[in-house]
Structures are given as C-alpha cells and as structure tokens.
PDB file of C-alpha atoms in Angstrom:
ATOM      1  CA  MET A 276      -0.376   0.201  -0.556  1.00  0.00           C
ATOM      2  CA  LYS A 277       0.711   3.599  -0.443  1.00  0.00           C
ATOM      3  CA  LEU A 278      -0.787   5.332   2.274  1.00  0.00           C
ATOM      4  CA  MET A 279      -0.560   9.846   1.604  1.00  0.00           C
ATOM      5  CA  ARG A 280      -2.365  13.038   2.980  1.00  0.00           C
ATOM      6  CA  TYR A 281      -3.810  15.647   1.395  1.00  0.00           C
ATOM      7  CA  GLY A 282      -5.413  19.092   1.668  1.00  0.00           C
ATOM      8  CA  ALA A 283      -3.987  22.510   2.885  1.00  0.00           C
ATOM      9  CA  LYS A 284      -2.338  22.156   6.669  1.00  0.00           C
ATOM     10  CA  GLY A 285      -4.950  21.220   9.450  1.00  0.00           C
ATOM     11  CA  ALA A 286      -7.508  19.334   6.917  1.00  0.00           C
ATOM     12  CA  GLU A 287      -5.094  16.659   6.453  1.00  0.00           C
ATOM     13  CA  LYS A 288      -7.197  13.148   4.136  1.00  0.00           C
ATOM     14  CA  PRO A 289      -6.200  10.207   4.155  1.00  0.00           C
ATOM     15  CA  ALA A 290      -6.023   8.824   1.582  1.00  0.00           C
ATOM     16  CA  ILE A 291      -4.497   4.939  -0.644  1.00  0.00           C
ATOM     17  CA  LEU A 292      -2.177   5.651  -3.622  1.00  0.00           C
ATOM     18  CA  ASP A 293      -4.539   2.254  -5.758  1.00  0.00           C
ATOM     19  CA  ALA A 294      -2.125  -0.103  -7.755  1.00  0.00           C
ATOM     20  CA  ASN A 295      -3.830   2.283 -11.171  1.00  0.00           C
ATOM     21  CA  GLY A 296      -1.946   5.254  -9.504  1.00  0.00           C
ATOM     22  CA  VAL A 297      -5.307   7.118  -8.748  1.00  0.00           C
ATOM     23  CA  VAL A 298      -5.832   8.425  -5.634  1.00  0.00           C
ATOM     24  CA  ARG A 299      -8.877   6.600  -3.432  1.00  0.00           C
ATOM     25  CA  ASP A 300     -10.137   9.532  -0.193  1.00  0.00           C
ATOM     26  CA  ILE A 301     -10.391   6.415   2.815  1.00  0.00           C
ATOM     27  CA  SER A 302     -11.639   9.370   5.614  1.00  0.00           C
ATOM     28  CA  SER A 303     -15.056   6.984   5.273  1.00  0.00           C
ATOM     29  CA  ALA A 304     -12.303   3.502   7.200  1.00  0.00           C
ATOM     30  CA  LEU A 305     -10.831   6.554   9.495  1.00  0.00           C
ATOM     31  CA  PRO A 306     -10.579  10.381  10.113  1.00  0.00           C
ATOM     32  CA  ASP A 307      -7.161  10.014   8.931  1.00  0.00           C
ATOM     33  CA  ILE A 308      -3.411   8.436   8.940  1.00  0.00           C
ATOM     34  CA  THR A 309      -1.458   8.204  12.133  1.00  0.00           C
ATOM     35  CA  SER A 310       1.200   7.023  14.088  1.00  0.00           C
ATOM     36  CA  HIS A 311      -1.641   3.991  15.515  1.00  0.00           C
ATOM     37  CA  THR A 312      -2.423   3.461  11.900  1.00  0.00           C
ATOM     38  CA  LEU A 313       0.953   2.425  11.636  1.00  0.00           C
ATOM     39  CA  THR A 314       0.901  -0.763  13.934  1.00  0.00           C
ATOM     40  CA  PRO A 315       0.821  -3.894  11.885  1.00  0.00           C
ATOM     41  CA  HIS A 316      -2.946  -4.874  13.068  1.00  0.00           C
ATOM     42  CA  SER A 317      -4.161  -0.898  11.508  1.00  0.00           C
ATOM     43  CA  LEU A 318      -2.512  -2.289   8.539  1.00  0.00           C
ATOM     44  CA  LYS A 319      -3.480  -5.270   7.788  1.00  0.00           C
ATOM     45  CA  ARG A 320      -7.386  -3.298   8.601  1.00  0.00           C
ATOM     46  CA  LEU A 321      -6.293  -1.419   5.305  1.00  0.00           C
ATOM     47  CA  HIS A 322      -5.270  -3.241   3.870  1.00  0.00           C
ATOM     48  CA  GLU A 323      -8.517  -5.795   3.809  1.00  0.00           C
ATOM     49  CA  LEU A 324     -10.781  -1.928   2.575  1.00  0.00           C
ATOM     50  CA  ASP A 325     -12.374  -2.442  -1.067  1.00  0.00           C
ATOM     51  CA  LEU A 326     -10.318   0.968  -2.682  1.00  0.00           C
ATOM     52  CA  ALA A 327     -12.723   0.546  -6.126  1.00  0.00           C
ATOM     53  CA  SER A 328     -15.838   1.596  -4.127  1.00  0.00           C
ATOM     54  CA  LEU A 329     -13.900   4.290  -2.653  1.00  0.00           C
ATOM     55  CA  PRO A 330     -14.126   8.154  -3.688  1.00  0.00           C
ATOM     56  CA  VAL A 331     -11.270   9.174  -6.408  1.00  0.00           C
ATOM     57  CA  VAL A 332      -9.276  12.428  -5.344  1.00  0.00           C
ATOM     58  CA  ALA A 333      -9.118  13.634  -9.884  1.00  0.00           C
ATOM     59  CA  GLN A 334      -7.007  16.792  -7.793  1.00  0.00           C
ATOM     60  CA  PRO A 335      -5.762  15.796  -4.575  1.00  0.00           C
ATOM     61  CA  GLY A 336      -3.731  19.645  -3.873  1.00  0.00           C
ATOM     62  CA  ARG A 337      -1.212  19.836  -1.575  1.00  0.00           C
ATOM     63  CA  ILE A 338       0.484  15.941  -0.392  1.00  0.00           C
ATOM     64  CA  ALA A 339       1.216  16.167   3.221  1.00  0.00           C
ATOM     65  CA  PRO A 340       3.301  14.253   5.431  1.00  0.00           C
ATOM     66  CA  PRO A 341       1.677  10.577   4.931  1.00  0.00           C
ATOM     67  CA  TRP A 342       1.888  10.701   8.258  1.00  0.00           C
ATOM     68  CA  SER A 343       0.614  12.099  11.682  1.00  0.00           C
ATOM     69  CA  GLY A 344       1.769  11.783  15.522  1.00  0.00           C
ATOM     70  CA  MET A 345       5.801  11.397  14.369  1.00  0.00           C
ATOM     71  CA  GLY A 346       7.093  10.824  17.944  1.00  0.00           C
ATOM     72  CA  LYS A 347      10.768  11.010  16.301  1.00  0.00           C
ATOM     73  CA  PHE A 348      13.134  12.410  13.345  1.00  0.00           C
ATOM     74  CA  LEU A 349      15.566  10.509  13.564  1.00  0.00           C
ATOM     75  CA  CYS A 350      18.991  10.913  11.179  1.00  0.00           C
ATOM     76  CA  VAL A 351      21.745   8.857  10.205  1.00  0.00           C
ATOM     77  CA  GLY A 352      24.729  10.829   9.106  1.00  0.00           C
ATOM     78  CA  LEU A 353      27.453   9.433   7.096  1.00  0.00           C
ATOM     79  CA  ASN A 354      26.139   6.514   6.392  1.00  0.00           C
ATOM     80  CA  TYR A 355      27.409   5.823   2.648  1.00  0.00           C
ATOM     81  CA  ALA A 356      31.618   6.292   1.906  1.00  0.00           C
ATOM     82  CA  ASP A 357      31.723   8.483  -0.742  1.00  0.00           C
ATOM     83  CA  HIS A 358      29.870  11.162   0.793  1.00  0.00           C
ATOM     84  CA  ALA A 359      32.167  10.517   4.705  1.00  0.00           C
ATOM     85  CA  ALA A 360      34.729  11.075   2.090  1.00  0.00           C
ATOM     86  CA  GLU A 361      33.087  14.181  -0.213  1.00  0.00           C
ATOM     87  CA  SER A 362      33.014  15.569   3.336  1.00  0.00           C
ATOM     88  CA  ASN A 363      36.506  14.987   3.397  1.00  0.00           C
ATOM     89  CA  LEU A 364      36.049  12.939   6.899  1.00  0.00           C
ATOM     90  CA  PRO A 365      36.793   9.047   7.875  1.00  0.00           C
ATOM     91  CA  VAL A 366      33.804   7.003   7.186  1.00  0.00           C
ATOM     92  CA  PRO A 367      32.202   6.052  10.949  1.00  0.00           C
ATOM     93  CA  PRO A 368      32.950   2.893  13.269  1.00  0.00           C
ATOM     94  CA  GLU A 369      29.510   3.140  14.323  1.00  0.00           C
ATOM     95  CA  PRO A 370      26.283   5.051  13.458  1.00  0.00           C
ATOM     96  CA  ILE A 371      26.451   8.474  13.333  1.00  0.00           C
ATOM     97  CA  LEU A 372      22.445   9.858  15.276  1.00  0.00           C
ATOM     98  CA  PHE A 373      21.112  12.948  15.085  1.00  0.00           C
ATOM     99  CA  THR A 374      17.178  14.674  15.018  1.00  0.00           C
ATOM    100  CA  LYS A 375      15.138  16.699  13.564  1.00  0.00           C
ATOM    101  CA  THR A 376      13.047  18.832  14.656  1.00  0.00           C
ATOM    102  CA  LEU A 377       9.025  17.807  14.373  1.00  0.00           C
ATOM    103  CA  SER A 378       8.557  21.438  13.647  1.00  0.00           C
ATOM    104  CA  SER A 379      11.305  20.991  10.550  1.00  0.00           C
ATOM    105  CA  LEU A 380       9.064  18.056   8.647  1.00  0.00           C
ATOM    106  CA  VAL A 381       6.437  19.252   5.471  1.00  0.00           C
ATOM    107  CA  GLY A 382       5.893  17.927   3.399  1.00  0.00           C
ATOM    108  CA  CYS A 383       6.775  16.592  -0.356  1.00  0.00           C
ATOM    109  CA  ASN A 384       6.150  19.004  -2.475  1.00  0.00           C
ATOM    110  CA  ASP A 385       6.010  22.855   0.470  1.00  0.00           C
ATOM    111  CA  ALA A 386       8.404  24.730   0.785  1.00  0.00           C
ATOM    112  CA  VAL A 387      11.481  24.869   1.540  1.00  0.00           C
ATOM    113  CA  VAL A 388      12.730  28.757   3.946  1.00  0.00           C
ATOM    114  CA  LEU A 389      16.202  28.943   4.692  1.00  0.00           C
ATOM    115  CA  PRO A 390      15.900  30.762   7.412  1.00  0.00           C
ATOM    116  CA  GLN A 391      17.469  34.976   8.161  1.00  0.00           C
ATOM    117  CA  GLY A 392      21.036  35.069   7.086  1.00  0.00           C
ATOM    118  CA  SER A 393      21.297  31.458   5.831  1.00  0.00           C
ATOM    119  CA  VAL A 394      24.668  31.327   3.435  1.00  0.00           C
ATOM    120  CA  LYS A 395      25.033  27.071   3.200  1.00  0.00           C
ATOM    121  CA  GLY A 396      21.287  25.465   2.713  1.00  0.00           C
ATOM    122  CA  ASP A 397      22.347  22.527   1.047  1.00  0.00           C
ATOM    123  CA  TRP A 398      20.127  19.236   0.418  1.00  0.00           C
ATOM    124  CA  GLU A 399      20.395  15.144   0.530  1.00  0.00           C
ATOM    125  CA  VAL A 400      18.269  12.508  -0.980  1.00  0.00           C
ATOM    126  CA  GLU A 401      17.756   9.664   1.115  1.00  0.00           C
ATOM    127  CA  LEU A 402      15.854   6.810   2.008  1.00  0.00           C
ATOM    128  CA  GLY A 403      13.974   7.204   5.543  1.00  0.00           C
ATOM    129  CA  VAL A 404      12.188   3.749   7.564  1.00  0.00           C
ATOM    130  CA  VAL A 405       8.736   4.079   9.551  1.00  0.00           C
ATOM    131  CA  ILE A 406       8.676   2.407  12.643  1.00  0.00           C
ATOM    132  CA  GLY A 407       5.475   0.215  12.793  1.00  0.00           C
ATOM    133  CA  THR A 408       6.195  -2.050  16.255  1.00  0.00           C
ATOM    134  CA  LYS A 409       7.485  -0.117  19.877  1.00  0.00           C
ATOM    135  CA  ALA A 410      11.419  -1.558  19.168  1.00  0.00           C
ATOM    136  CA  ARG A 411      13.716  -1.975  21.915  1.00  0.00           C
ATOM    137  CA  TYR A 412      17.190  -3.813  22.006  1.00  0.00           C
ATOM    138  CA  VAL A 413      15.917  -5.513  19.210  1.00  0.00           C
ATOM    139  CA  SER A 414      17.814  -8.177  16.790  1.00  0.00           C
ATOM    140  CA  GLU A 415      19.381  -7.544  12.899  1.00  0.00           C
ATOM    141  CA  ALA A 416      17.953 -10.571  12.622  1.00  0.00           C
ATOM    142  CA  ASP A 417      14.895  -9.625  13.847  1.00  0.00           C
ATOM    143  CA  ALA A 418      14.638  -5.381  13.016  1.00  0.00           C
ATOM    144  CA  LEU A 419      12.873  -5.118   9.696  1.00  0.00           C
ATOM    145  CA  LYS A 420       9.680  -6.638  11.344  1.00  0.00           C
ATOM    146  CA  TYR A 421       9.729  -3.184  13.197  1.00  0.00           C
ATOM    147  CA  VAL A 422       9.435  -1.382  10.569  1.00  0.00           C
ATOM    148  CA  ALA A 423       5.892  -0.036   9.024  1.00  0.00           C
ATOM    149  CA  GLY A 424       6.813   1.215   5.718  1.00  0.00           C
ATOM    150  CA  TYR A 425       9.828   2.965   3.638  1.00  0.00           C
ATOM    151  CA  CYS A 426       9.341   7.008   2.454  1.00  0.00           C
ATOM    152  CA  VAL A 427      11.493   9.743   0.793  1.00  0.00           C
ATOM    153  CA  VAL A 428      13.135  12.069   2.806  1.00  0.00           C
ATOM    154  CA  ASN A 429      15.467  15.144   2.110  1.00  0.00           C
ATOM    155  CA  ASP A 430      17.691  16.046   4.942  1.00  0.00           C
ATOM    156  CA  VAL A 431      18.015  19.594   4.262  1.00  0.00           C
ATOM    157  CA  SER A 432      20.766  20.988   5.729  1.00  0.00           C
ATOM    158  CA  GLU A 433      22.565  24.666   6.693  1.00  0.00           C
ATOM    159  CA  ARG A 434      26.174  23.713   6.388  1.00  0.00           C
ATOM    160  CA  GLU A 435      27.218  26.991   8.163  1.00  0.00           C
ATOM    161  CA  TYR A 436      24.915  26.412  11.233  1.00  0.00           C
ATOM    162  CA  GLN A 437      25.970  22.837  11.362  1.00  0.00           C
ATOM    163  CA  ILE A 438      29.881  22.781  11.253  1.00  0.00           C
ATOM    164  CA  GLU A 439      30.703  26.281  12.389  1.00  0.00           C
ATOM    165  CA  ARG A 440      28.122  27.841  14.436  1.00  0.00           C
ATOM    166  CA  GLY A 441      29.640  25.106  17.225  1.00  0.00           C
ATOM    167  CA  GLY A 442      27.730  22.216  19.025  1.00  0.00           C
ATOM    168  CA  THR A 443      25.918  19.434  17.591  1.00  0.00           C
ATOM    169  CA  TRP A 444      24.647  18.979  14.010  1.00  0.00           C
ATOM    170  CA  ASP A 445      21.256  19.198  15.112  1.00  0.00           C
ATOM    171  CA  LYS A 446      21.380  23.897  15.108  1.00  0.00           C
ATOM    172  CA  GLY A 447      21.804  23.292  11.075  1.00  0.00           C
ATOM    173  CA  LYS A 448      19.459  20.058  10.824  1.00  0.00           C
ATOM    174  CA  GLY A 449      16.078  21.431  11.875  1.00  0.00           C
ATOM    175  CA  CYS A 450      14.786  25.070  10.596  1.00  0.00           C
ATOM    176  CA  ASP A 451      11.805  25.166   9.915  1.00  0.00           C
ATOM    177  CA  THR A 452      10.942  23.293   6.219  1.00  0.00           C
ATOM    178  CA  PHE A 453      14.343  20.912   6.478  1.00  0.00           C
ATOM    179  CA  GLY A 454      12.216  17.886   6.367  1.00  0.00           C
ATOM    180  CA  PRO A 455      10.270  16.995   3.681  1.00  0.00           C
ATOM    181  CA  VAL A 456       8.913  14.389   3.706  1.00  0.00           C
ATOM    182  CA  GLY A 457       6.618  11.525   1.167  1.00  0.00           C
ATOM    183  CA  PRO A 458       4.816  12.321  -1.127  1.00  0.00           C
ATOM    184  CA  TRP A 459       4.082   8.718   0.668  1.00  0.00           C
ATOM    185  CA  MET A 460       4.209   5.744   3.029  1.00  0.00           C
ATOM    186  CA  VAL A 461       4.759   2.603   0.922  1.00  0.00           C
ATOM    187  CA  THR A 462       4.368  -0.543   3.427  1.00  0.00           C
ATOM    188  CA  ALA A 463       7.501  -2.838   4.057  1.00  0.00           C
ATOM    189  CA  ASP A 464       5.195  -5.623   2.227  1.00  0.00           C
ATOM    190  CA  GLU A 465       5.682  -3.660  -0.720  1.00  0.00           C
ATOM    191  CA  VAL A 466      10.035  -3.134  -0.648  1.00  0.00           C
ATOM    192  CA  PRO A 467      10.969  -6.636   0.232  1.00  0.00           C
ATOM    193  CA  ASP A 468      14.642  -5.579   0.259  1.00  0.00           C
ATOM    194  CA  PRO A 469      15.949  -2.063   1.150  1.00  0.00           C
ATOM    195  CA  GLN A 470      19.314  -2.094   0.458  1.00  0.00           C
ATOM    196  CA  SER A 471      18.705  -2.352  -3.704  1.00  0.00           C
ATOM    197  CA  LEU A 472      16.509   1.026  -4.035  1.00  0.00           C
ATOM    198  CA  SER A 473      18.058   3.813  -7.122  1.00  0.00           C
ATOM    199  CA  MET A 474      18.103   7.841  -5.700  1.00  0.00           C
ATOM    200  CA  TRP A 475      18.093  10.810  -7.354  1.00  0.00           C
ATOM    201  CA  LEU A 476      18.314  14.915  -6.743  1.00  0.00           C
ATOM    202  CA  ASP A 477      17.952  17.656  -9.422  1.00  0.00           C
ATOM    203  CA  VAL A 478      18.509  20.569  -8.422  1.00  0.00           C
ATOM    204  CA  ASN A 479      17.609  23.701 -11.356  1.00  0.00           C
ATOM    205  CA  GLY A 480      17.357  20.503 -13.670  1.00  0.00           C
ATOM    206  CA  GLN A 481      21.203  19.518 -13.267  1.00  0.00           C
ATOM    207  CA  ARG A 482      21.462  16.379 -11.809  1.00  0.00           C
ATOM    208  CA  MET A 483      23.026  16.608  -8.757  1.00  0.00           C
ATOM    209  CA  GLN A 484      22.887  13.447  -6.417  1.00  0.00           C
ATOM    210  CA  THR A 485      22.960   8.836  -8.699  1.00  0.00           C
ATOM    211  CA  GLY A 486      22.306   6.660  -5.527  1.00  0.00           C
ATOM    212  CA  ASN A 487      21.835   3.545  -4.751  1.00  0.00           C
ATOM    213  CA  THR A 488      20.965   2.632  -1.129  1.00  0.00           C
ATOM    214  CA  SER A 489      22.870  -1.193  -1.391  1.00  0.00           C
ATOM    215  CA  THR A 490      25.880   1.074  -1.077  1.00  0.00           C
ATOM    216  CA  MET A 491      24.865   1.968   2.406  1.00  0.00           C
ATOM    217  CA  ILE A 492      27.891   1.753   5.146  1.00  0.00           C
ATOM    218  CA  PHE A 493      25.191   0.341   7.952  1.00  0.00           C
ATOM    219  CA  GLY A 494      21.722  -1.230   6.081  1.00  0.00           C
ATOM    220  CA  VAL A 495      18.380  -0.679   7.738  1.00  0.00           C
ATOM    221  CA  ALA A 496      18.662  -3.615   9.566  1.00  0.00           C
ATOM    222  CA  GLN A 497      21.568  -2.669  11.429  1.00  0.00           C
ATOM    223  CA  LEU A 498      20.215   1.402  11.821  1.00  0.00           C
ATOM    224  CA  VAL A 499      17.064   0.140  13.537  1.00  0.00           C
ATOM    225  CA  SER A 500      18.705  -2.447  16.032  1.00  0.00           C
ATOM    226  CA  TYR A 501      21.436  -0.474  16.739  1.00  0.00           C
ATOM    227  CA  ILE A 502      19.025   3.333  17.982  1.00  0.00           C
ATOM    228  CA  SER A 503      16.937   0.255  19.186  1.00  0.00           C
ATOM    229  CA  ARG A 504      19.841  -0.257  22.023  1.00  0.00           C
ATOM    230  CA  PHE A 505      20.418   3.449  22.907  1.00  0.00           C
ATOM    231  CA  MET A 506      16.546   4.478  22.470  1.00  0.00           C
ATOM    232  CA  THR A 507      12.898   2.822  21.890  1.00  0.00           C
ATOM    233  CA  LEU A 508      11.348   3.168  19.092  1.00  0.00           C
ATOM    234  CA  TYR A 509       7.355   3.488  18.598  1.00  0.00           C
ATOM    235  CA  PRO A 510       5.004   3.753  15.503  1.00  0.00           C
ATOM    236  CA  GLY A 511       5.237   6.086  14.334  1.00  0.00           C
ATOM    237  CA  ASP A 512       9.201   7.268  14.436  1.00  0.00           C
ATOM    238  CA  LEU A 513      11.088   8.319  10.866  1.00  0.00           C
ATOM    239  CA  ILE A 514      14.699   6.717  10.528  1.00  0.00           C
ATOM    240  CA  SER A 515      16.848   8.865   7.912  1.00  0.00           C
ATOM    241  CA  THR A 516      19.348   7.259   6.830  1.00  0.00           C
ATOM    242  CA  GLY A 517      22.395   9.281   5.411  1.00  0.00           C
ATOM    243  CA  THR A 518      22.463  10.546   2.165  1.00  0.00           C
ATOM    244  CA  PRO A 519      24.573   9.385  -0.808  1.00  0.00           C
ATOM    245  CA  PRO A 520      27.972  11.523  -2.098  1.00  0.00           C
ATOM    246  CA  GLY A 521      26.854  14.601  -4.403  1.00  0.00           C
ATOM    247  CA  VAL A 522      25.503  17.545  -1.754  1.00  0.00           C
ATOM    248  CA  GLY A 523      26.123  21.035  -2.630  1.00  0.00           C
ATOM    249  CA  MET A 524      28.819  21.318  -0.292  1.00  0.00           C
ATOM    250  CA  GLY A 525      30.994  18.542  -1.541  1.00  0.00           C
ATOM    251  CA  LYS A 526      31.318  19.867  -4.822  1.00  0.00           C
ATOM    252  CA  LYS A 527      34.308  20.595  -6.815  1.00  0.00           C
ATOM    253  CA  PRO A 528      36.208  22.716  -7.320  1.00  0.00           C
ATOM    254  CA  SER A 529      33.327  24.824  -4.755  1.00  0.00           C
ATOM    255  CA  PRO A 530      30.742  24.307  -3.476  1.00  0.00           C
ATOM    256  CA  ILE A 531      27.224  24.787  -4.665  1.00  0.00           C
ATOM    257  CA  PHE A 532      24.646  26.385  -1.880  1.00  0.00           C
ATOM    258  CA  LEU A 533      21.038  27.083  -3.077  1.00  0.00           C
ATOM    259  CA  LYS A 534      19.147  30.413  -2.618  1.00  0.00           C
ATOM    260  CA  PRO A 535      16.891  31.358  -3.310  1.00  0.00           C
ATOM    261  CA  GLY A 536      14.936  30.604  -6.744  1.00  0.00           C
ATOM    262  CA  ASP A 537      16.035  27.520  -6.459  1.00  0.00           C
ATOM    263  CA  GLU A 538      14.095  23.564  -7.594  1.00  0.00           C
ATOM    264  CA  MET A 539      14.991  20.799  -6.301  1.00  0.00           C
ATOM    265  CA  LYS A 540      13.821  17.493  -7.354  1.00  0.00           C
ATOM    266  CA  LEU A 541      14.410  14.018  -6.062  1.00  0.00           C
ATOM    267  CA  GLY A 542      13.174  10.873  -5.659  1.00  0.00           C
ATOM    268  CA  ILE A 543      13.819   7.134  -4.950  1.00  0.00           C
ATOM    269  CA  ALA A 544      12.674   4.072  -7.062  1.00  0.00           C
ATOM    270  CA  GLY A 545       9.182   2.862  -6.054  1.00  0.00           C
ATOM    271  CA  LEU A 546       8.372   5.647  -3.355  1.00  0.00           C
ATOM    272  CA  GLY A 547       7.662   8.326  -5.301  1.00  0.00           C
ATOM    273  CA  ASP A 548       9.258  12.216  -6.257  1.00  0.00           C
ATOM    274  CA  GLN A 549       8.975  15.320  -4.318  1.00  0.00           C
ATOM    275  CA  HIS A 550       9.751  19.259  -5.475  1.00  0.00           C
ATOM    276  CA  GLN A 551      10.299  21.891  -3.458  1.00  0.00           C
ATOM    277  CA  LYS A 552      10.956  26.199  -4.357  1.00  0.00           C
ATOM    278  CA  VAL A 553      13.442  27.452  -2.485  1.00  0.00           C
ATOM    279  CA  TYR A 554      12.696  31.029  -0.341  1.00  0.00           C
ATOM    280  CA  ALA A 555      13.797  33.383   1.651  1.00  0.00           C
ATOM    281  CA  TRP A 556      13.239  33.753   4.992  1.00  0.00           C
ATOM    282  CA  ASP A 557       9.059  34.526   5.180  1.00  0.00           C
ATOM    283  CA  PRO A 558       7.771  33.091   8.021  1.00  0.00           C
ATOM    284  CA  ALA A 559       3.853  33.194   6.549  1.00  0.00           C
ATOM    285  CA  LEU A 560       5.442  29.966   4.368  1.00  0.00           C
ATOM    286  CA  ILE A 561       6.008  28.362   7.296  1.00  0.00           C
ATOM    287  CA  ASP A 562       2.492  29.111   9.465  1.00  0.00           C
ATOM    288  CA  ASN A 563       0.198  29.143   6.718  1.00  0.00           C
TER     289      ASN A 563
END
C-alpha cells in the first residue's frame, strides 16, 4: 500500500494510492493516518479495504506528510562511504545519530524556507524508515519486522549552522521546513529489499545526486537494531538513513549552496518523487 494525506495544513485527509495510481479517499474508514495507523493490526485492516468502492480524488492539491503524530525524526550521518569522503571525514565506526525537529517536517512539495542569514543551504536525498512496532533492544535478524514502511526524505541542511557554529549538527538540520517527507509511505510488504533502491536528486534541472541504498555503510536492519539500543522506537518514528554523494558542500572545485528561487526534485525508486522550491525567510510560508 501507498499511504498518503492530502489537503491544506490542519485540514489533511487520509488516502491510499491504488495499484493503478489513483488516489482514493479513505476518510470513511478512518479520520486520519496517524502513528497508530502504522501498527501491524491497523495496516492489516487497511489492506482489507475495497479501494475500488472508495471516492477518487482527481486533484488532491497539496500532498501532506504521509502520517501525523510522528514522535521522533531521527537521522544517520555519513552513512555512505563516498559521501564521507566528499565531506573530508572518516568512515564512522558506528552510526552517527542526530535529530531533526518536528517543526522541520513538511510535505513533499511544500516550500523550503531558508532561515535568516542562511548562506550554506544544502540538499540530501535519503531513504526514510518508518517504525510500526515498538522496538527496544531488537536483534538485527528481527529488525525489519518492526518496520511499517519506507518513504523519501530530503534532509535539507544549513552547513554553516551545522559545522561552523559550535555544538552538535542539530542546529543546522532542524530549521523549519528542512524535512520534506513523502509523497507516500510505502508499506514494507511492497519493499522486499530496502538495500537495492536507486535514488536521485536534481537542483534546477541538473543532476546532483545519483546513488543506491546498496552502498550504505550501515543497512536498515543494522540501524533499527542499533538505535533501539539507545532509545525505544515507537510507531510513527522516522529514521532517515543518510545520503549518497553529490551534496552541495562537496562539489568541486567550489561548493554550491541553495538560494531563493532554486528548485529541488528528488526521488527513490518505487517510493515516489518530491519537488520543492526554495524561498528566502518568510514566516508566512511556514505558518500557513
């Protein structure tokens, strides 16, 4: 299944993209897709819906984050060896973890708004892993059983804030609108091997990133198991698993950074595409 939500902020409706690529409104079956919807029992009920009998949404308009009620937005840094190399950093012996704020979460095509004084905005296409079952000290062999599904994430970053302003990475990762997610959450049964997904990202029509999840240093099962040893993972928690090479910071001979008016397009095979336009600081674009 491809679970999605559509509509204006604060008025989102739940939907499923059916096998023919048609958006079906499922609000008659549940009022919203929440973290509780992502549990195995709830997903089983959704699988049993007769989608052909549900209303077609011909023009969904704004596509919202695929579920509400996310508790944690966790990220893994330097999880592709070639990305570590372009960042002039060593391959980490263990996963590097940081968080994005929940206020960074936006829909897949929503505006990306650069914070005041931003000079080094950057892009990162990443595979998102969505937890569906409470996970605590799970084994690597069992880890994928705790995954509800997968999605596309753009881990937008402000490199000056991240690297040059002291402290942890979080201040350059958690700015408002810096976490586009979606368009859908594809349930795990439709992604038999999360380590064989091609991914890409363009800026202003120029290909910047081309990669495949097969080149991760730490795979999805390793990450779920590892993170569950430091904190309990709950349904609706999201793990963004790192990016392949091609980020703006690593461009040679000179870095390339985002500026107002730029457009990012990105996607992962089978998980859908995103399209964001970059804007200068404007709180109206964040709050409305």
